[in-house]
CSV table of C-alpha atoms and ligand atoms in Angstrom, one decimal:
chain,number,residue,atom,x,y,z
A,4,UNK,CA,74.8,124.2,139.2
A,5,UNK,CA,72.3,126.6,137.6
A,6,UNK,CA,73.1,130.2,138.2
A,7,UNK,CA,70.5,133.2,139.0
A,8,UNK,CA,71.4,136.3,137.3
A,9,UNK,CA,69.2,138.9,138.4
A,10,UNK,CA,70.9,142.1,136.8
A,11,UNK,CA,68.0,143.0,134.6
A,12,UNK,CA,65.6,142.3,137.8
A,13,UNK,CA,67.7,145.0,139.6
A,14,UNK,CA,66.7,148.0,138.2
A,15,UNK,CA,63.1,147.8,139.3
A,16,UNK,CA,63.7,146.5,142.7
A,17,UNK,CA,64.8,149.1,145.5
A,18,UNK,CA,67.6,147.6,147.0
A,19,UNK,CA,67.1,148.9,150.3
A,20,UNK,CA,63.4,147.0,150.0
A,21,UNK,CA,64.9,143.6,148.9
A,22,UNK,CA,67.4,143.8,152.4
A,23,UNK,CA,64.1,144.2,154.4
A,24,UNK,CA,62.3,141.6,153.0
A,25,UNK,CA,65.1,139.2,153.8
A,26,UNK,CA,63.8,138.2,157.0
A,27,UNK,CA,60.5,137.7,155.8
A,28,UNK,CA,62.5,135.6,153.1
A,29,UNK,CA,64.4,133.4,155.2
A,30,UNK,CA,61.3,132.8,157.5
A,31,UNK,CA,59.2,131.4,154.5
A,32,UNK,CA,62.5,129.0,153.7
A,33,UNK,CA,62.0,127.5,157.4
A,34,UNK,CA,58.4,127.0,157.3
A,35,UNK,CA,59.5,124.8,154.6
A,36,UNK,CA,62.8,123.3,155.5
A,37,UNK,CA,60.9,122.7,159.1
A,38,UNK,CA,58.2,121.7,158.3
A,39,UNK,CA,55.9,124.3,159.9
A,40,UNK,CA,54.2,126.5,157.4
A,41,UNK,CA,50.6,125.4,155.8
A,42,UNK,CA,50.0,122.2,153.4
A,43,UNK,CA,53.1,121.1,155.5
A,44,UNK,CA,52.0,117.4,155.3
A,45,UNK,CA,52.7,117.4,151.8
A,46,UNK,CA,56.3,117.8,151.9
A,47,UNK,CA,56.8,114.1,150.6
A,48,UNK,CA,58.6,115.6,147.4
A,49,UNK,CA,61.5,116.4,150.2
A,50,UNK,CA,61.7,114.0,152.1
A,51,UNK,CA,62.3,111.5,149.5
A,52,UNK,CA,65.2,113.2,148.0
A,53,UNK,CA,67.0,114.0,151.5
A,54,UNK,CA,66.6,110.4,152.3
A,55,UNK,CA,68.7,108.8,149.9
A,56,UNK,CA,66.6,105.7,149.7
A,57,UNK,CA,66.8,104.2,145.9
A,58,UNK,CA,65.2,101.3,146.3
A,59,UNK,CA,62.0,102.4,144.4
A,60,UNK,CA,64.8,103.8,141.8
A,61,UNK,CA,66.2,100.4,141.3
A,62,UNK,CA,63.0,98.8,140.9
A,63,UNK,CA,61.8,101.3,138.2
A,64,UNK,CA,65.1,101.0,136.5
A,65,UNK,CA,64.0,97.1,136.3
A,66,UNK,CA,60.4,97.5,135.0
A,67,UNK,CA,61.8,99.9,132.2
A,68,UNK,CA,64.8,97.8,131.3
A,69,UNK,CA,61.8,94.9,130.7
A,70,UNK,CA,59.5,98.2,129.2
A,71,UNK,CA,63.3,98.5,126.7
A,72,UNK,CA,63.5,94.9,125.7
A,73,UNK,CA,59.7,94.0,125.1
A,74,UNK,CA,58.0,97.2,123.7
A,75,UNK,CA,58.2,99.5,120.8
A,76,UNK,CA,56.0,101.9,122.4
A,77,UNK,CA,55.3,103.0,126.0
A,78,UNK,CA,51.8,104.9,126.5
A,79,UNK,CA,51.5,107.0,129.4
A,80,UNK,CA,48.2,108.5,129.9
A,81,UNK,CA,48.2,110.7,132.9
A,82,UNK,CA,47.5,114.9,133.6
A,83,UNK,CA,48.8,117.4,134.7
A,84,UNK,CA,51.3,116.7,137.4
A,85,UNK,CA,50.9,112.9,136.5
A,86,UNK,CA,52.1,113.9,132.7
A,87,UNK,CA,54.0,117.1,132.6
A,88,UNK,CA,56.9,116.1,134.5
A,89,UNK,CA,57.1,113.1,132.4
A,90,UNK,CA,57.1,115.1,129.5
A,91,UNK,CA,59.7,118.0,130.5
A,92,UNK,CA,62.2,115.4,130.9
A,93,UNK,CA,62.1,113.4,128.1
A,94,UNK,CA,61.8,116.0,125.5
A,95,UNK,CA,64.7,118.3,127.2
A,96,UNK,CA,66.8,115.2,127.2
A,97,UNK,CA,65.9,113.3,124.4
A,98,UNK,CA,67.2,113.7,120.7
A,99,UNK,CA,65.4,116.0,118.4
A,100,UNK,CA,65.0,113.5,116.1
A,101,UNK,CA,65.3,109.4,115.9
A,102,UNK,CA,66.6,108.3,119.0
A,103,UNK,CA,66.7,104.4,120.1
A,104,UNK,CA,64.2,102.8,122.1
A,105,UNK,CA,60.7,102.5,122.5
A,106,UNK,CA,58.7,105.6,121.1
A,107,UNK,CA,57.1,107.0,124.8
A,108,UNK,CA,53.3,108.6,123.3
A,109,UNK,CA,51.1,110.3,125.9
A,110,UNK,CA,47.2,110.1,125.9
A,111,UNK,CA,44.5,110.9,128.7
A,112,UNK,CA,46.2,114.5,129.1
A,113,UNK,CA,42.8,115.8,126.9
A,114,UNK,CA,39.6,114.3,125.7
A,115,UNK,CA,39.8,114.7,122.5
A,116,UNK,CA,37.9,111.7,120.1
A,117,UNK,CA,40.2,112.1,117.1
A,118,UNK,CA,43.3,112.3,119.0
A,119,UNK,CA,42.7,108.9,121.1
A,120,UNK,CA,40.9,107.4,117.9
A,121,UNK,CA,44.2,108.2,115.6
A,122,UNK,CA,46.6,107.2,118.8
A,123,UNK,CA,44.7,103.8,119.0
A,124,UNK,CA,45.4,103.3,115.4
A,125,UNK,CA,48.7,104.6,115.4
A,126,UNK,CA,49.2,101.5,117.8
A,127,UNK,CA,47.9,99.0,115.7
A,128,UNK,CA,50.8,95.9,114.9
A,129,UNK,CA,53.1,97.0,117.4
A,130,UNK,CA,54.2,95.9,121.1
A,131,UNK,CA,52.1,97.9,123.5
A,132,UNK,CA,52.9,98.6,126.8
A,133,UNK,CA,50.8,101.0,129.1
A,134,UNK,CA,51.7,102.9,132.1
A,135,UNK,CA,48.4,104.2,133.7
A,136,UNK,CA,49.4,107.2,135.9
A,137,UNK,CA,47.1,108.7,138.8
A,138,UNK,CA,47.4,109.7,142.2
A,139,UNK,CA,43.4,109.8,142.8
A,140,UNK,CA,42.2,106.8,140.2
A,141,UNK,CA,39.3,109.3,139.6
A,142,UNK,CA,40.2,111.8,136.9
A,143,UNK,CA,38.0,111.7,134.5
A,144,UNK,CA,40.1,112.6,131.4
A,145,UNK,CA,42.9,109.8,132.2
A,146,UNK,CA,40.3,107.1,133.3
A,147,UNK,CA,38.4,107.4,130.1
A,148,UNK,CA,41.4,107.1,128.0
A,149,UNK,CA,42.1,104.2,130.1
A,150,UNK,CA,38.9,102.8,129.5
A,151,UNK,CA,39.4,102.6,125.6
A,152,UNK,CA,43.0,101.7,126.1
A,153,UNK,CA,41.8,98.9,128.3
A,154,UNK,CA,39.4,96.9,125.8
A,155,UNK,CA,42.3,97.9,122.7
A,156,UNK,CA,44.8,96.2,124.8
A,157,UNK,CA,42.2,93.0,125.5
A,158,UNK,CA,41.4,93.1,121.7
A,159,UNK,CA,45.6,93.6,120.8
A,160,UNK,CA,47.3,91.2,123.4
A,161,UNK,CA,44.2,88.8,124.9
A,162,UNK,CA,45.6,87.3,128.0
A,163,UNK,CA,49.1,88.9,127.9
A,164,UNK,CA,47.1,92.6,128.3
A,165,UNK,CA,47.8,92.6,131.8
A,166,UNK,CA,51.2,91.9,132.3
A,167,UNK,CA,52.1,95.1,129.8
A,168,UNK,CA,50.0,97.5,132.0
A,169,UNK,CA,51.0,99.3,134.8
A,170,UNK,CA,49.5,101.3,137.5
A,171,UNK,CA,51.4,104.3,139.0
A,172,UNK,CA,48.6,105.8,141.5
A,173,UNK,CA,48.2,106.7,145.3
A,174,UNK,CA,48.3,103.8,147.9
A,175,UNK,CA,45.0,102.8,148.5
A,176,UNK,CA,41.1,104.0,147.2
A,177,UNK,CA,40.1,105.1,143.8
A,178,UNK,CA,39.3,103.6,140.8
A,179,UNK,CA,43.0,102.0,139.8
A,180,UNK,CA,43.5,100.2,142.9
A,181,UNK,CA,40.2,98.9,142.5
A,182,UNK,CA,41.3,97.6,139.0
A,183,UNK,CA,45.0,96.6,139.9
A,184,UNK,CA,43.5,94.3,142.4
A,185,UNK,CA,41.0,92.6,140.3
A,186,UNK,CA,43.7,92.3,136.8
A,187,UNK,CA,46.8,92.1,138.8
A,188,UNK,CA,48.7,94.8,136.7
A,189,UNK,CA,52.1,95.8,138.1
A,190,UNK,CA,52.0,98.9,140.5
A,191,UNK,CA,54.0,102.0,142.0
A,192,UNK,CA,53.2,104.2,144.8
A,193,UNK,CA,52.8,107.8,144.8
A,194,UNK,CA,53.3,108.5,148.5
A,195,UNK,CA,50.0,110.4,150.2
A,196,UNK,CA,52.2,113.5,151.2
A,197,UNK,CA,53.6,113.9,147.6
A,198,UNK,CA,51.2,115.9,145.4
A,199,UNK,CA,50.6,115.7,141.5
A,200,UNK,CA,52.6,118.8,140.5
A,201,UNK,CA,55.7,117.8,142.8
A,202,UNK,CA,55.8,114.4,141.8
A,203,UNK,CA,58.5,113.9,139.0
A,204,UNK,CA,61.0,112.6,140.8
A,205,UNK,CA,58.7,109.5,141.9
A,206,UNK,CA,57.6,106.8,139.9
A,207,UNK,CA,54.8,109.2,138.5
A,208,UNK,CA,57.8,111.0,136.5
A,209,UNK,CA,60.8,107.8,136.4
A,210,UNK,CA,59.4,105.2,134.8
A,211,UNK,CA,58.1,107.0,131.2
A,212,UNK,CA,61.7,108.7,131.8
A,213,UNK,CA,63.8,105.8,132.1
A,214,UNK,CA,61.9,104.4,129.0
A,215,UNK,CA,62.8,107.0,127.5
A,216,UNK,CA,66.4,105.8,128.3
A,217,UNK,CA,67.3,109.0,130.9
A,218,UNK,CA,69.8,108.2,133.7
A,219,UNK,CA,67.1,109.0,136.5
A,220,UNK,CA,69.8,108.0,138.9
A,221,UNK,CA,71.8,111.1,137.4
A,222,UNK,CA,68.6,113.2,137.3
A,223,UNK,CA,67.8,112.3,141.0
A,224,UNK,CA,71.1,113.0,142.3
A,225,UNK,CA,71.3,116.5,140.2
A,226,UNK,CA,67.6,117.0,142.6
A,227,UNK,CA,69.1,115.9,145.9
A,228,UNK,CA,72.5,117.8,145.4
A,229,UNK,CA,70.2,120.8,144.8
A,230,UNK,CA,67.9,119.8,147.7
A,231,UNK,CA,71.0,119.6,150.3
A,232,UNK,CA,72.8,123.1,149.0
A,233,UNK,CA,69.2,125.0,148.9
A,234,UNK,CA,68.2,124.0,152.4
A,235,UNK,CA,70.9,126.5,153.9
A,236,UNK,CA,69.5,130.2,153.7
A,237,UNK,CA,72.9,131.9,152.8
A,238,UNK,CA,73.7,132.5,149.1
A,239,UNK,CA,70.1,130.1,148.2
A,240,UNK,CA,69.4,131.6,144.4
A,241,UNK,CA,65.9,130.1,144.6
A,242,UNK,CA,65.3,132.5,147.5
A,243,UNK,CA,66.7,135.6,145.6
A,244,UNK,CA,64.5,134.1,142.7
A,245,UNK,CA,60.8,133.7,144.9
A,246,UNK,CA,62.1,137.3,146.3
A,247,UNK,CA,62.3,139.3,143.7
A,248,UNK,CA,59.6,137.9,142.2
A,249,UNK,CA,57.3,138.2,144.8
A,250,UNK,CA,58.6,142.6,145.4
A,251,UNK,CA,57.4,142.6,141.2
A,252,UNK,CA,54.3,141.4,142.2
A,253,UNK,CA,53.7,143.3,145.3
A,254,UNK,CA,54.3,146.6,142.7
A,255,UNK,CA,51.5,145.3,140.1
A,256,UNK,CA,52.9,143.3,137.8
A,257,UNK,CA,50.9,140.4,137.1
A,258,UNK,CA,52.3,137.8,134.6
A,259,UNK,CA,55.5,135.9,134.5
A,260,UNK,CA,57.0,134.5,130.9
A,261,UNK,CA,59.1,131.3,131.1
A,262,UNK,CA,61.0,132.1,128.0
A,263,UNK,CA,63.6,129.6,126.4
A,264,UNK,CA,65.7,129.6,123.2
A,265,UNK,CA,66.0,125.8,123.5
A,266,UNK,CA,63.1,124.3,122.1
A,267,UNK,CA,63.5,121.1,123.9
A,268,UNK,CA,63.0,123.1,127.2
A,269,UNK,CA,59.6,123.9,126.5
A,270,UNK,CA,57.9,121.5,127.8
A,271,UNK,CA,60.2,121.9,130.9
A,272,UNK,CA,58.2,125.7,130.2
A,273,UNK,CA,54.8,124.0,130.4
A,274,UNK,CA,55.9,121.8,133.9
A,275,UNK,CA,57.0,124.8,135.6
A,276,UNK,CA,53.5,126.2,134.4
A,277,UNK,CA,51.5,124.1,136.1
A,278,UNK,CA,53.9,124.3,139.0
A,279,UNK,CA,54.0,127.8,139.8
A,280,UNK,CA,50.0,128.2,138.4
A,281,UNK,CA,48.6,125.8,140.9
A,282,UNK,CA,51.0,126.8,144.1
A,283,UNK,CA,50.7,130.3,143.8
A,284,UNK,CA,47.4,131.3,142.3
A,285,UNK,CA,44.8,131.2,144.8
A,286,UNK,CA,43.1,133.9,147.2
A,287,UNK,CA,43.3,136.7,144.5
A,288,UNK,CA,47.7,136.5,144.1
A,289,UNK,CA,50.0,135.0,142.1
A,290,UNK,CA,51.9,135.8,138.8
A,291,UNK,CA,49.9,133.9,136.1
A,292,UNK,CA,52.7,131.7,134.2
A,293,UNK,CA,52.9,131.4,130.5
A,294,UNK,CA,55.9,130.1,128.8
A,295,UNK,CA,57.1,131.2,125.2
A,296,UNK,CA,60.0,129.5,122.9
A,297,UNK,CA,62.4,132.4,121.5
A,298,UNK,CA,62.9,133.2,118.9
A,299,UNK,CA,59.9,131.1,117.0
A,300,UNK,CA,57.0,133.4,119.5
A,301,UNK,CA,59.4,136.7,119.3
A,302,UNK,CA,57.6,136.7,116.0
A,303,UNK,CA,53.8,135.9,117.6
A,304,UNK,CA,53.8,137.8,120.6
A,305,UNK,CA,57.3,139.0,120.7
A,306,UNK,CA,55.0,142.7,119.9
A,307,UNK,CA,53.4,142.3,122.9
A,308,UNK,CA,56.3,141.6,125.3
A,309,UNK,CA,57.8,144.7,123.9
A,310,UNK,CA,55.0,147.1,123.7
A,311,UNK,CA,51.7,145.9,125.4
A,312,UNK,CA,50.3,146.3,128.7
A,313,UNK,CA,53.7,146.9,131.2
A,314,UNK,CA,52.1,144.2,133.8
A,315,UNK,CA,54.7,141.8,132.6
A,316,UNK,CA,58.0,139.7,133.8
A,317,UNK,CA,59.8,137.1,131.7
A,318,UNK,CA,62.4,134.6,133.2
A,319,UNK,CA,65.1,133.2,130.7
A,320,UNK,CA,65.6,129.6,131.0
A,321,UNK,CA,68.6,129.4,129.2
A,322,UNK,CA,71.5,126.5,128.8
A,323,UNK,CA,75.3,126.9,128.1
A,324,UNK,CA,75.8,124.8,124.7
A,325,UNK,CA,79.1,124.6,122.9
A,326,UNK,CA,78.3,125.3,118.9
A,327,UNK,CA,80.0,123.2,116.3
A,328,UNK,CA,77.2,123.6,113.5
A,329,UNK,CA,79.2,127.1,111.9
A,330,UNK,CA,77.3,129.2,109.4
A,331,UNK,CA,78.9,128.9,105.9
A,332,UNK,CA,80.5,131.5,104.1
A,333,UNK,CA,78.9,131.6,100.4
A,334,UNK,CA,80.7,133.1,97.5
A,335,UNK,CA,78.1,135.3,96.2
A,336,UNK,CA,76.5,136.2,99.5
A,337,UNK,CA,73.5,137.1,98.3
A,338,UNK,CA,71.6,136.7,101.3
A,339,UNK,CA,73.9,138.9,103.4
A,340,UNK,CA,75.1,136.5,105.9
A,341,UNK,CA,78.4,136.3,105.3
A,342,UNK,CA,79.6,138.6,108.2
A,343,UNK,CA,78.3,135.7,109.9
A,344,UNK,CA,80.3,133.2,108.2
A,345,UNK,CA,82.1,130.7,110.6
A,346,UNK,CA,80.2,131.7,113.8
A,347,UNK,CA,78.5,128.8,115.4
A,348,UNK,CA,74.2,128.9,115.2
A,349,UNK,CA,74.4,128.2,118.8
A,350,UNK,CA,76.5,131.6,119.6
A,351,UNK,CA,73.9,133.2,117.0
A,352,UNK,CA,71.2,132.2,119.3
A,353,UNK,CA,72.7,133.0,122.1
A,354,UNK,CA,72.8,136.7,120.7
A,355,UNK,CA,69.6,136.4,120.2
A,356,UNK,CA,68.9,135.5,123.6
A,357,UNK,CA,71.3,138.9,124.9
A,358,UNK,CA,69.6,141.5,122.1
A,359,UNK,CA,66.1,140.1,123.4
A,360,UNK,CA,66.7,139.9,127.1
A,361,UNK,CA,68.4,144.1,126.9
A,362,UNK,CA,65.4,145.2,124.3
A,363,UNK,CA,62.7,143.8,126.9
A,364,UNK,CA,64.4,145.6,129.7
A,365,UNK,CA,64.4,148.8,127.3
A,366,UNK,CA,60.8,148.5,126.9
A,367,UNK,CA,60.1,148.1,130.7
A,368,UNK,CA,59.7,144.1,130.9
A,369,UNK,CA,61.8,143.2,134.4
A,370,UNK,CA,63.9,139.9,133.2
A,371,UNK,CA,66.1,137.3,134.9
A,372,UNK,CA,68.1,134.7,133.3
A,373,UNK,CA,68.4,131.4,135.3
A,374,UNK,CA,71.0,129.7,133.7
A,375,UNK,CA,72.0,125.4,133.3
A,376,UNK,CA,75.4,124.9,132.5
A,377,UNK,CA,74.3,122.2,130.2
A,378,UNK,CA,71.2,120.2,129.4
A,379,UNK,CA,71.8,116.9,131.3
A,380,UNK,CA,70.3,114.7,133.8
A,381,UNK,CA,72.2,116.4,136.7
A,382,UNK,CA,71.4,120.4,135.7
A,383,UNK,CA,67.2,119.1,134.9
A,384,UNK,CA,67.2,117.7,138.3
A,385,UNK,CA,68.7,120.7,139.4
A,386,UNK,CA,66.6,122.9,138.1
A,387,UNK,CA,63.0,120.8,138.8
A,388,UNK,CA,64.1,121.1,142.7
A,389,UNK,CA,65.5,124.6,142.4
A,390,UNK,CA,62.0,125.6,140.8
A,391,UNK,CA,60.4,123.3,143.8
A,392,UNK,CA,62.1,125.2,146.6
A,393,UNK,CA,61.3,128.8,144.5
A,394,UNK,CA,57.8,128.1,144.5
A,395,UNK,CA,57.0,127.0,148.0
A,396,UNK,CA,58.7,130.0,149.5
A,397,UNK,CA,56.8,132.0,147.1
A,398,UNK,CA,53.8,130.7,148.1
A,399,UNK,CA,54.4,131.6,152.0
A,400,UNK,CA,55.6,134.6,151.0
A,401,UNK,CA,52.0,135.3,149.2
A,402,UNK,CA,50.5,133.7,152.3
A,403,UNK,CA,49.0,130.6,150.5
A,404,UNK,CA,49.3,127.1,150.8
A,405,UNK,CA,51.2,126.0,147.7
A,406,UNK,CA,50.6,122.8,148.2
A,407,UNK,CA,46.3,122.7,147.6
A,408,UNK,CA,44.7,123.7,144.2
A,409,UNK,CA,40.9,124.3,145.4
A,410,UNK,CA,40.3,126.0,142.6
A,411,UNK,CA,41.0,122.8,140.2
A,412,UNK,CA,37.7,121.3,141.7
A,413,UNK,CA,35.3,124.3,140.2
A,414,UNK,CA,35.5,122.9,136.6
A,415,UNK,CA,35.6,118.8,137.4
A,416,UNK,CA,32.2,120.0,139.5
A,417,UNK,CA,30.1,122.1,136.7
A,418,UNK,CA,31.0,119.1,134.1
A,419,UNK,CA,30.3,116.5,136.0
A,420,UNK,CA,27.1,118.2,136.3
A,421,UNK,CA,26.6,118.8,132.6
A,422,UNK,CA,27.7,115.5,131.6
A,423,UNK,CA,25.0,113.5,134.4
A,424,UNK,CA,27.1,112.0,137.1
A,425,UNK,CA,25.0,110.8,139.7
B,515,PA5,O1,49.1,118.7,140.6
B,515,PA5,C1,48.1,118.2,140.7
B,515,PA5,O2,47.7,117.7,141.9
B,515,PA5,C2,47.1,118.0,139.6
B,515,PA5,O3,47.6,118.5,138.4
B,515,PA5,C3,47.0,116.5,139.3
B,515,PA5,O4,48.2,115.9,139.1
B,515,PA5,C4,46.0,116.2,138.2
B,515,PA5,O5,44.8,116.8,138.4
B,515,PA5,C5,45.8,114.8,137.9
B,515,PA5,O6,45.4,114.2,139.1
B,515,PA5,P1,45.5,112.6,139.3
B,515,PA5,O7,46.9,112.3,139.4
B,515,PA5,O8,44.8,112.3,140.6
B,515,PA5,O9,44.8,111.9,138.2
């Protein structure tokens, strides 16, 4: 069960303040448990976990099993919440290096030429298959990559193109329903009251996961054990967490660091990005989120944290791991490590992680440490529905909707312009 230690936190919160918020606090939990608070019809992301209802789990367990036989690579092309979810999972639970299985690649997340021209070739000779992944069916940068990926697959597999393609997108309307109909590709539903940037845990995440050969059964159930404990108010960590976030923000500090000293988490970083970016920032608040992976950016902007503008936060996203990779002892020890012979790198790192985490505090950056007992299926789901539940009653406690991104729209609008579109 992931663990909220908010020691460091403590010293710049007023404890008597953080009791008096409390029933603002638990208010913000019941406009979400209930049901009442704004954007409360897109609550989807719930309802599906407390429902227990695998049968969409069993079927994407079957089309990746058929994915596992027949293909050496899977291509997702998808963005933002239809890619980052995707991509937290695998790489925090997938094998640095090797692995077995079909290589998953990911495309229509940009628009860059050379990236999608080199993919395509990467591609070339091998057994394609292609999981097309939008709730609207209208974003531009996915439905162009689709576009080449289309006529490659036609050129690649002729009439078999089809039946390796398939559709993960909203119900009805758009673009890829439109298409689905006319080639007959294989679909799944991302329910209407589930939005982009909550949607892991639905097809939109499960099938590139279970691809990736990930228990999502395991990962699901680590989500809805979380969902059951966190919708009780008493001892709730993800309430502390959106509490003293949101006192820090109320006294001026502006910018939250995900920081992890697990590089496979940080794309789990970059999901929780978009997840807290889009929910909270609107109508001037919010804590902007960056992530950072310690200790490779201590040495980028590991200055800054320390020493720059005091305005920041930084949340340690950290994992319990057993070492059994010791440093050596050398004879000559002429590099100077020997009074760090037979100590696990893991237990090095994890110093790392305790010097860093006391130094920031020195120099005035509040820190938390949210803590996974492992890196598993169970402790990610834990955590994506822990961070879930920590952003929505964030965002009522900013008095947002965290469940819109208006703001999204401006950019699509001025380049649509730019580029024509009628
Ligand atoms: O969280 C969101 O809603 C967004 O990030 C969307 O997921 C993103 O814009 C992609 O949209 P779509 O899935 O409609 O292509």
């Amino acid at each position: 069960m992931l663990r909220y230690d908010r020691r460091h936190f403590g010293s710049f919160i007023d404890d008597a303040h953080r009791q008096s918020l409390q029933p603002r606090v638990e208010s913000a939990h019941r406009m979400l448990v209930d049901g009442t608070g704004a954007g409360s019809d897109m609550l989807g992301w719930r309802r599906l976990l407390l429902q227990d209802d695998d049968g969409v789990i069993g079927r994407v367990a079957d089309t990746a099993a058929r994915i596992r036989r027949e293909a050496d690579v899977l291509l997702c092309l998808g963005i933002g919440g239809s890619y980052l979810g995707a991509r937290a999972v695998i790489d925090a639970l997938s094998p640095y290096f090797g692995g077995e299985g079909p290589e998953v690649l990911f495309g229509g997340h940009h628009m860059s030429e050379a990236y999608h021209r080199q993919l395509l070739e990467h591609l070339r000779g091998r057994s394609v298959f292609v999981n097309v992944i939008s709730k609207s069916g209208t974003t531009l940068e996915t439905a162009l990559a689709f576009r080449l990926v289309r006529d490659w697959m036609t050129e690649a597999f002729g009439d078999e193109a089809a039946s390796r393609i398939i559709v993960t997108t909203g119900p009805e309307g758009g673009a890829l329903n439109r298409l689905r109909d006319e080639q007959g590709y294989e679909k799944f539903v991302l329910p209407d009251d589930v939005g982009g940037r909550f949607s892991v845990l639905t097809p939109v995440g499960l099938l590139p996961v279970a691809v990736a050969g990930i228990d999502i059964r395991a990962l699901v159930d680590g989500a809805r054990q979380s969902a059951r404990r966190l919708s009780e108010a008493s001892n709730n960590a993800a309430l502390d967490y959106a509490a003293d976030r949101f006192l820090l923000h109320e006294s001026g500090y502006v910018t939250e660091i995900m920081s992890v000293f697990e590089p496979r988490l940080r794309s789990f970083g970059f999901w929780w990005q978009q997840l807290f970016g889009e929910s909270e920032g609107k109508d001037g608040m919010g804590l902007f989120p960056v992530t950072a992976q310690y200790s490779t950016d201590l040495h980028s902007i590991g200055q800054y944290v320390q020493d720059g503008q005091r305005k920041l936060i930084e949340t340690f996203l950290m994992a319990g791991e057993e070492g059994s990779l010791a440093v050596p002892a050398a004879s000559q020890d002429l590099d100077g490590l020997n009074y760090l012979a037979g100590r696990p790198m893991a237990e090095v790192n994890r110093v790392a992680y305790e010097g860093t985490a006391a130094a920031h505090l020195a120099g005035g950056v509040p820190n938390c440490t949210l803590w996974l007992d492992e890196i598993s299926p169970e402790s990610i789901g834990d955590a994506i529905y822990f961070f879930e539940h920590a952003v929505s009653v964030s965002g009522y406690l900013l008095d947002v909707n965290p469940f819109d991104q208006p703001g999204v729209e401006e950019y699509k609008r001025e380049m649509y312009r730019l580029l024509g579109r009628a």
